[in-house]
Coordinates of C-alpha atoms and ligand atoms in Angstrom, one line a residue:
M1 CA 0.1 -0.3 0.1
A2 CA 1.3 3.3 -1.1
E3 CA 1.7 5.5 2.1
L4 CA 2.4 9.2 2.4
S5 CA 5.7 10.3 3.4
D6 CA 6.3 13.0 6.2
R7 CA 6.7 16.0 3.6
E8 CA 4.0 14.8 1.7
I9 CA 1.7 14.8 4.9
R10 CA 2.6 18.3 5.6
A11 CA 2.3 19.7 2.5
G12 CA -0.8 17.9 1.8
A13 CA -2.0 19.3 5.6
T14 CA -0.9 23.0 4.7
H15 CA -2.5 22.7 1.2
L16 CA -5.9 21.4 2.2
L17 CA -5.8 24.3 4.9
E18 CA -5.6 26.6 2.4
R19 CA -8.6 25.2 0.5
N20 CA -10.7 25.4 3.8
W21 CA -9.7 28.7 4.5
C22 CA -12.5 30.8 3.9
D23 CA -12.9 34.7 4.1
G24 CA -11.4 34.4 7.9
Y25 CA -11.9 31.2 9.4
T26 CA -11.2 27.3 8.3
R27 CA -14.2 25.1 7.4
P28 CA -13.8 21.9 9.2
A29 CA -14.9 20.2 5.5
R30 CA -15.3 22.1 2.6
R31 CA -18.9 20.4 2.2
L32 CA -20.3 18.7 5.3
Y33 CA -19.1 21.7 7.9
P34 CA -19.0 25.0 5.8
H35 CA -19.2 27.5 8.9
Q36 CA -17.0 28.1 11.9
W37 CA -16.8 25.3 14.7
N38 CA -15.8 26.0 18.0
W39 CA -13.0 23.5 19.5
D40 CA -12.1 22.7 15.6
S41 CA -10.6 26.3 15.4
A42 CA -8.8 25.7 18.4
F43 CA -7.3 22.7 17.2
I44 CA -6.5 23.9 13.7
A45 CA -5.1 27.3 15.0
I46 CA -2.7 24.8 16.8
G47 CA -1.6 23.7 13.9
Y48 CA -1.5 26.8 11.9
A49 CA 1.0 28.2 15.0
S50 CA 4.1 26.1 13.7
Y51 CA 4.1 27.8 10.6
D52 CA 1.7 30.9 10.4
I53 CA 0.8 32.7 13.4
E54 CA -0.8 35.4 11.8
R55 CA -3.7 33.1 10.6
A56 CA -3.7 31.1 13.8
I57 CA -4.6 34.7 15.4
R58 CA -7.5 35.5 12.8
E59 CA -9.0 32.3 13.1
L60 CA -9.4 32.3 16.9
R61 CA -10.6 36.4 16.2
S62 CA -13.3 34.9 14.2
L63 CA -14.2 32.7 16.4
L64 CA -14.3 35.1 19.5
R65 CA -17.0 37.4 17.4
G66 CA -19.5 34.8 17.9
Q67 CA -19.2 35.1 21.9
W68 CA -22.4 35.8 23.7
A69 CA -22.9 38.7 26.3
N70 CA -22.9 35.9 29.0
G71 CA -19.7 34.9 28.1
M72 CA -20.9 31.7 26.2
V73 CA -18.2 31.0 22.9
P74 CA -21.0 29.2 20.5
H75 CA -20.1 26.1 18.8
I76 CA -21.0 27.4 15.6
V77 CA -20.1 30.9 14.3
F78 CA -22.5 31.3 11.0
S79 CA -21.2 32.6 7.6
A80 CA -23.1 33.0 4.6
Q81 CA -22.3 29.4 3.4
P82 CA -24.9 27.4 2.6
G83 CA -25.7 23.7 2.7
Y84 CA -25.5 23.0 6.5
F85 CA -28.7 21.9 8.7
P86 CA -29.2 23.4 11.2
G87 CA -28.6 27.0 9.8
P88 CA -29.1 30.2 11.8
D89 CA -32.5 30.2 10.8
F90 CA -33.2 27.2 12.6
W91 CA -31.5 28.1 15.8
R92 CA -32.7 31.6 16.1
T93 CA -30.6 33.0 18.5
D94 CA -31.9 36.2 18.0
L95 CA -34.8 34.6 20.7
S96 CA -31.7 35.4 23.0
A97 CA -31.3 38.6 24.7
D98 CA -27.3 37.5 24.8
A99 CA -26.6 36.3 21.6
P100 CA -24.9 38.5 19.1
R101 CA -26.9 39.7 16.3
D102 CA -23.9 39.7 13.8
P103 CA -22.4 37.2 13.2
P104 CA -25.4 34.6 13.7
T105 CA -24.2 31.8 15.8
S106 CA -25.9 28.5 17.3
G107 CA -27.0 28.4 20.9
I108 CA -24.9 25.6 22.6
T109 CA -21.3 25.7 23.3
N110 CA -18.2 23.3 22.9
P111 CA -15.5 21.9 24.8
P112 CA -13.2 24.9 26.0
V113 CA -10.1 24.2 23.8
L114 CA -9.6 27.6 23.0
A115 CA -7.8 28.8 26.1
G116 CA -5.0 25.9 25.1
A117 CA -4.5 27.3 21.6
V118 CA -4.2 31.1 22.8
L119 CA -1.4 29.8 25.1
D120 CA 0.5 28.0 22.4
I121 CA 0.5 31.0 20.4
H122 CA 1.7 33.0 23.4
R123 CA 4.3 30.5 24.1
R124 CA 5.5 30.5 20.5
T125 CA 5.5 34.0 20.2
G126 CA 6.2 35.6 23.8
S127 CA 5.9 39.4 23.6
A128 CA 4.9 39.7 19.8
A129 CA 1.4 38.5 19.9
R130 CA 0.8 40.3 23.3
D131 CA -1.8 42.2 22.2
F132 CA -3.8 39.3 20.7
V133 CA -3.1 37.4 24.0
A134 CA -4.5 40.2 25.7
E135 CA -7.8 41.0 24.4
A136 CA -8.4 37.0 24.2
F137 CA -7.7 37.0 28.1
P138 CA -10.5 38.4 29.6
R139 CA -12.9 36.8 26.9
L140 CA -11.5 33.3 27.9
V141 CA -12.2 34.2 31.5
A142 CA -15.9 35.2 30.9
W143 CA -16.3 31.9 29.5
Q144 CA -15.3 30.0 32.0
R145 CA -17.0 32.4 34.6
Y146 CA -20.3 31.4 32.5
F147 CA -19.4 27.5 33.0
Y148 CA -19.0 27.7 36.6
R149 CA -22.0 30.5 36.5
E150 CA -24.9 28.8 34.3
R151 CA -23.8 25.2 34.2
D152 CA -23.0 24.1 37.4
P153 CA -25.9 24.8 39.4
R154 CA -24.6 22.5 42.5
R155 CA -21.4 24.4 42.5
E156 CA -19.3 21.1 42.4
G157 CA -16.7 22.6 39.8
L158 CA -18.5 20.2 37.1
A159 CA -20.0 21.9 33.9
Y160 CA -23.1 20.3 32.9
L161 CA -23.7 19.5 29.1
R162 CA -27.0 20.6 27.6
H163 CA -26.9 18.8 24.1
P164 CA -24.7 16.1 22.7
W165 CA -23.0 18.4 20.0
E166 CA -21.6 20.2 23.1
S167 CA -19.9 17.4 23.7
G168 CA -18.1 17.2 20.5
T169 CA -18.7 13.7 20.6
D170 CA -22.2 13.9 19.3
N171 CA -23.2 10.3 19.0
S172 CA -21.4 8.7 21.7
P173 CA -23.2 5.5 23.1
A174 CA -22.8 7.1 26.3
W175 CA -25.8 9.3 25.2
D176 CA -28.1 6.3 24.7
S177 CA -29.9 6.0 27.9
V178 CA -30.3 10.0 28.3
L179 CA -31.6 10.5 24.8
A180 CA -33.9 7.6 25.4
R181 CA -35.6 10.0 27.8
I182 CA -36.9 12.4 24.9
R183 CA -40.1 10.9 23.3
V184 CA -40.6 12.9 20.0
H185 CA -44.3 12.6 19.3
P186 CA -45.2 12.6 15.5
G187 CA -45.8 16.1 14.0
E188 CA -44.1 17.6 17.0
L189 CA -40.9 19.1 15.4
P190 CA -40.9 21.6 12.7
R191 CA -40.0 20.8 9.1
H192 CA -36.5 20.1 8.4
E193 CA -34.0 18.5 6.1
R194 CA -30.9 16.8 7.1
R195 CA -27.9 17.9 4.9
D196 CA -25.3 15.8 6.1
L197 CA -26.6 12.7 4.2
A198 CA -25.7 14.3 1.0
H199 CA -21.9 14.0 1.9
V200 CA -21.8 11.1 3.7
P201 CA -23.5 7.4 3.9
A202 CA -26.0 7.2 6.6
S203 CA -23.8 4.3 7.7
Q204 CA -21.3 6.6 9.1
R205 CA -23.4 9.1 10.9
P206 CA -25.8 9.4 13.5
T207 CA -29.3 8.1 13.2
R208 CA -32.8 9.6 12.2
D209 CA -34.0 9.2 15.9
D210 CA -30.8 10.8 17.4
Y211 CA -31.1 13.9 14.8
D212 CA -34.7 14.0 15.8
R213 CA -33.3 14.4 19.6
Y214 CA -31.0 16.9 18.7
V215 CA -33.5 18.8 16.9
W216 CA -35.8 18.6 19.7
L217 CA -33.7 20.2 22.4
I218 CA -33.2 23.1 20.0
E219 CA -36.7 23.5 20.0
L220 CA -36.5 23.8 23.8
Y221 CA -34.2 26.1 24.2
K222 CA -36.2 28.4 21.4
R223 CA -39.5 28.0 23.6
V224 CA -37.5 29.6 26.6
G225 CA -35.6 32.1 24.7
Y226 CA -32.4 30.4 25.3
R227 CA -32.6 31.7 28.8
E228 CA -30.3 29.2 31.0
S229 CA -32.3 29.2 34.3
E230 CA -35.1 27.9 32.6
I231 CA -33.6 25.3 30.0
A232 CA -31.7 23.7 33.6
A233 CA -35.3 23.5 35.1
E234 CA -36.8 21.7 31.9
C235 CA -34.0 19.9 29.6
P236 CA -33.9 16.6 29.9
F237 CA -30.0 16.1 28.8
V238 CA -27.9 17.3 31.7
V239 CA -24.7 15.5 31.8
Q240 CA -21.0 15.8 33.2
D241 CA -18.6 14.7 30.6
P242 CA -15.2 13.4 31.5
L243 CA -13.4 15.3 28.2
F244 CA -15.5 18.6 28.4
N245 CA -14.3 19.0 31.9
A246 CA -11.0 17.8 31.8
A247 CA -10.7 20.8 28.9
L248 CA -12.6 22.8 31.6
C249 CA -9.6 22.2 33.8
R250 CA -7.1 22.2 31.4
A251 CA -8.3 25.9 30.3
N252 CA -7.9 27.2 33.8
E253 CA -4.1 25.8 34.0
A254 CA -3.7 27.5 30.9
L255 CA -5.0 30.9 31.9
L256 CA -3.3 30.6 35.2
E257 CA -0.1 30.8 33.0
L258 CA -1.4 33.7 30.6
A259 CA -2.5 35.6 33.7
E260 CA 0.9 34.9 35.3
S261 CA 2.5 36.6 32.0
L262 CA 0.3 39.4 32.1
G263 CA 0.1 40.3 35.6
E264 CA -3.3 39.4 35.9
D265 CA -5.1 38.4 39.1
P266 CA -5.1 34.7 39.5
G267 CA -7.5 34.4 42.1
E268 CA -10.9 32.6 40.9
L269 CA -9.0 30.6 38.0
R270 CA -6.9 29.1 41.3
E271 CA -10.3 27.9 43.0
W272 CA -12.1 26.9 40.0
H273 CA -8.5 24.7 38.9
A274 CA -8.4 23.3 42.2
Q275 CA -12.6 22.8 42.7
T276 CA -12.7 20.9 39.1
T277 CA -9.7 18.8 39.6
R278 CA -11.2 17.7 42.9
A279 CA -14.5 16.8 41.6
L280 CA -13.2 15.1 38.5
E281 CA -10.9 12.7 41.0
E282 CA -14.4 12.1 43.4
K283 CA -17.1 11.9 41.2
L284 CA -15.9 11.0 37.8
W285 CA -13.3 8.2 38.5
D286 CA -14.7 4.7 38.2
E287 CA -12.4 2.1 39.9
E288 CA -13.7 -0.8 38.3
K289 CA -13.0 0.5 34.8
A290 CA -10.0 2.4 35.4
L291 CA -11.5 5.2 33.9
Y292 CA -13.4 8.6 34.2
V293 CA -17.2 8.2 33.1
Y294 CA -19.9 10.3 32.8
F295 CA -22.8 11.6 35.3
D296 CA -26.1 12.2 34.4
L297 CA -27.8 14.7 36.5
E298 CA -31.5 13.8 35.7
S299 CA -30.9 10.3 37.3
E300 CA -28.4 11.2 39.3
E301 CA -26.5 8.1 38.4
R302 CA -23.6 7.5 36.8
I303 CA -23.2 6.1 33.0
H304 CA -20.8 3.4 33.2
M305 CA -18.8 3.6 30.0
G306 CA -15.7 3.8 28.7
T307 CA -14.6 6.4 25.7
A308 CA -11.8 7.7 24.6
S309 CA -13.1 10.8 26.6
S310 CA -12.4 8.9 29.7
F311 CA -8.9 9.4 29.1
A312 CA -8.9 13.1 28.7
P313 CA -8.1 14.2 32.5
L314 CA -4.5 12.7 31.6
W315 CA -4.5 15.5 29.4
A316 CA -5.1 18.1 31.9
G317 CA -2.8 16.4 34.5
V318 CA -6.1 15.3 36.9
P319 CA -5.1 12.0 38.0
S320 CA -2.9 11.0 40.7
P321 CA 0.4 9.0 39.3
E322 CA -1.4 5.6 40.2
R323 CA -4.6 6.3 38.7
A324 CA -2.5 7.6 35.3
R325 CA -0.7 4.1 35.5
A326 CA -4.2 2.0 35.9
M327 CA -5.7 4.3 32.8
A328 CA -2.4 3.2 30.3
A329 CA -2.7 -0.1 31.4
R330 CA -6.6 0.1 30.2
L331 CA -5.6 1.5 27.0
Q332 CA -3.2 -1.3 26.2
S333 CA -6.0 -4.2 27.7
P334 CA -8.1 -5.8 24.8
T335 CA -11.0 -3.2 25.9
F336 CA -8.9 -0.3 23.9
S337 CA -6.2 -2.3 22.0
G338 CA -8.2 -5.1 20.9
A339 CA -7.6 -8.9 21.8
A340 CA -4.5 -9.1 19.7
G341 CA -3.4 -6.0 21.2
D342 CA -2.9 -4.5 17.7
G343 CA -5.8 -2.3 17.0
F344 CA -4.9 1.5 16.3
L345 CA -5.5 3.5 19.7
V346 CA -7.6 5.4 20.7
P347 CA -11.1 3.8 19.4
S348 CA -13.7 6.2 20.6
H349 CA -15.8 3.5 22.5
E350 CA -14.8 0.0 24.3
L351 CA -14.2 -2.3 21.4
D352 CA -16.1 -5.1 23.3
S353 CA -19.1 -3.3 24.0
P354 CA -22.1 -4.1 22.3
A355 CA -22.8 -0.6 21.4
F356 CA -19.5 -0.7 19.2
D357 CA -19.5 0.2 15.6
P358 CA -16.0 0.4 13.8
L359 CA -17.4 3.1 10.9
K360 CA -20.2 5.2 13.2
Y361 CA -18.7 8.3 14.2
W362 CA -18.3 8.3 17.9
R363 CA -19.3 4.8 18.3
G364 CA -15.9 3.6 17.8
P365 CA -13.6 5.1 15.2
V366 CA -10.4 6.7 15.8
W367 CA -10.1 10.3 15.9
M368 CA -7.3 12.4 15.7
N369 CA -7.9 15.3 18.2
L370 CA -8.5 12.5 20.7
N371 CA -5.1 10.5 20.0
W372 CA -3.4 14.2 20.1
L373 CA -4.6 15.4 23.6
I374 CA -4.5 12.1 25.4
A375 CA -0.7 11.7 23.9
H376 CA 0.0 15.4 25.3
G377 CA -1.6 13.6 28.8
L378 CA 0.4 10.3 28.5
E379 CA 3.8 12.8 28.2
R380 CA 2.5 14.7 31.7
Y381 CA 2.7 11.5 33.1
G382 CA 6.1 10.1 31.8
E383 CA 4.1 7.4 29.6
R384 CA 6.5 8.3 26.8
A385 CA 6.3 5.0 25.2
L386 CA 2.5 4.8 25.0
A387 CA 2.2 8.8 23.8
G388 CA 4.6 7.7 20.9
R389 CA 2.5 4.8 19.8
L390 CA -0.9 7.2 19.8
R391 CA 1.1 9.6 17.8
D392 CA 2.5 7.0 15.6
D393 CA -1.0 5.3 14.9
A394 CA -2.7 8.7 14.1
L395 CA 0.1 9.4 11.8
T396 CA 0.1 6.0 10.2
L397 CA -3.9 6.4 9.8
V398 CA -3.1 9.7 7.7
R399 CA -0.5 8.1 5.6
R400 CA -2.6 5.2 4.6
Y401 CA -6.0 7.0 4.2
G402 CA -5.3 11.0 4.0
F403 CA -6.8 13.2 6.0
R404 CA -10.2 11.7 6.8
E405 CA -12.7 12.8 9.5
Y406 CA -12.3 9.4 11.3
F407 CA -10.6 6.1 10.9
S408 CA -11.7 2.6 11.9
P409 CA -9.7 1.0 14.7
F410 CA -8.5 -2.2 12.7
R411 CA -5.2 -2.5 11.4
T412 CA -5.8 -5.6 9.1
E413 CA -8.9 -7.0 7.3
D414 CA -9.0 -10.0 9.5
R415 CA -10.2 -8.2 12.2
G416 CA -12.7 -5.9 10.5
P417 CA -13.1 -3.1 7.9
V418 CA -10.0 -0.7 7.4
G419 CA -10.2 2.5 6.5
G420 CA -10.8 6.1 6.5
Y421 CA -14.5 7.2 7.0
G422 CA -16.4 10.7 7.3
S423 CA -15.5 13.5 5.4
E424 CA -12.5 13.7 3.5
G425 CA -10.3 17.0 3.5
F426 CA -11.2 17.3 7.5
S427 CA -9.4 20.5 9.1
W428 CA -8.3 19.2 12.3
T429 CA -6.8 15.6 11.0
A430 CA -4.5 17.8 8.7
A431 CA -3.7 20.6 11.5
L432 CA -3.0 18.3 14.3
S433 CA -0.9 16.0 11.9
I434 CA 1.3 19.1 11.3
D435 CA 1.7 19.2 15.2
L436 CA 2.3 15.6 15.9
L437 CA 4.8 15.7 12.8
A438 CA 6.8 18.3 14.6
A439 CA 6.6 16.8 17.9
E440 CA 8.2 13.6 16.2
H441 CA 10.9 15.6 14.9
S442 CA 11.7 17.6 18.1
G443 CA 12.0 14.3 19.8
D444 CA 10.3 15.3 23.0
G445 CA 6.3 14.7 22.0
S446 CA 5.1 17.7 24.4
Ligands
9WN1 C1 -22.4 19.0 15.1 C2 -16.9 19.9 13.0 C3 -18.2 19.4 14.0 C4 -17.1 18.8 15.1 C5 -17.8 17.7 16.2 C6 -18.2 16.1 15.0 C7 -19.2 16.9 13.9 C8 -21.9 18.5 13.8 C9 -22.4 17.5 13.0 O1 -18.5 18.1 13.1 O2 -20.7 17.5 14.7 O3 -21.8 20.0 15.5 O4 -22.7 18.2 11.9 O5 -22.3 16.4 12.9 O6 -19.2 15.5 15.6 O7 -17.2 17.0 17.0 O8 -16.8 19.8 15.9 O9 -16.2 19.3 12.8

């Protein structure tokens, strides 16, 4: 099988990002995702930062134009590009007093990876990007404050998600039992037409039932004018997620470093950071699985599922060294590495679960961004060989199959279907490949 060389990956990735660039931001994929997505832009900016700081800054400035008056940075900032559902006319965020009128946005958020991207720019440039960093800092703190004020009603230090799209891992099996609670009655939803199925086979995308529930939740937000307190009272989907909260924690860490260099008061950041670290440890750690799991605030029960997100707390330096060792062992167990130990890491869901599907989006495939952040986490704990394996697996997948949206975790056909799936020309796969190659060549991976 012909494989791309490192030089071809780098050239191909920069070329792809250029093609996906569109008037001030990078489309995650030209046809499937034509607008600006929040956590995509953070990963994409990390890729740009290694060769074009100005481009990285433009990307993030464009995203921050969408910030709401309550601090929330929305998961999509819409452009005039057609062809995506749900678009601005469906979200109707003009019903909220907090949403900007221009640009239009979605009415939910995304894992806060952005602060880490700003820190990356700061570390690479020192004082050269100081204006941008000083301008972004208060906005990033406002977003954190939004999470602790609006998404943590019990003041536990954990933010809840109120839509599967907020997690970024849209159709993860972790949401199945929570979404099953939403009964969609015939004729209840406004007419709408999915656009994703024009680009990707249905077998690789969320089901119709999933979409009905995604839309049902948007209808609820519109009905209450996007007021968080009313959503909190009515929403049947309120879940604490280990990746989202690891990102929250990582953002506090990044902001603490930025506060120090800008001479800003670190007070509330320190408190948030300590509280979220503790809460992840006490509430989401599952001793039996040796992983972090989910908590459903409606049923008051844990969702006992291991996913790629379950490893994200490593990235934020949350687990104790003993727990980190147990997690590293878990990653190499048949549940994630396959019976013969030769699967591509990290499948988005446990291989031995009945819900596992190697080709269906967040129910099994490997995603570049998860490998990237978990590899960073393993490095923090001195698990260099395993971190190297994650980087190598991600790059091998790109070498073989190109910049696909996701990949089957199987290495050879005797185990199951192999290959790249979802959209072609996916921006964060390209951007993070550039970063992973740079880490490989510098030999430190950090
Ligand atoms: C809904 C853009 C986004 C990613 C998500 C991924 C997918 C959107 C969709 O694409 O979600 O937000 O329409 O399916 O699941 O992680 O940010 O790349």
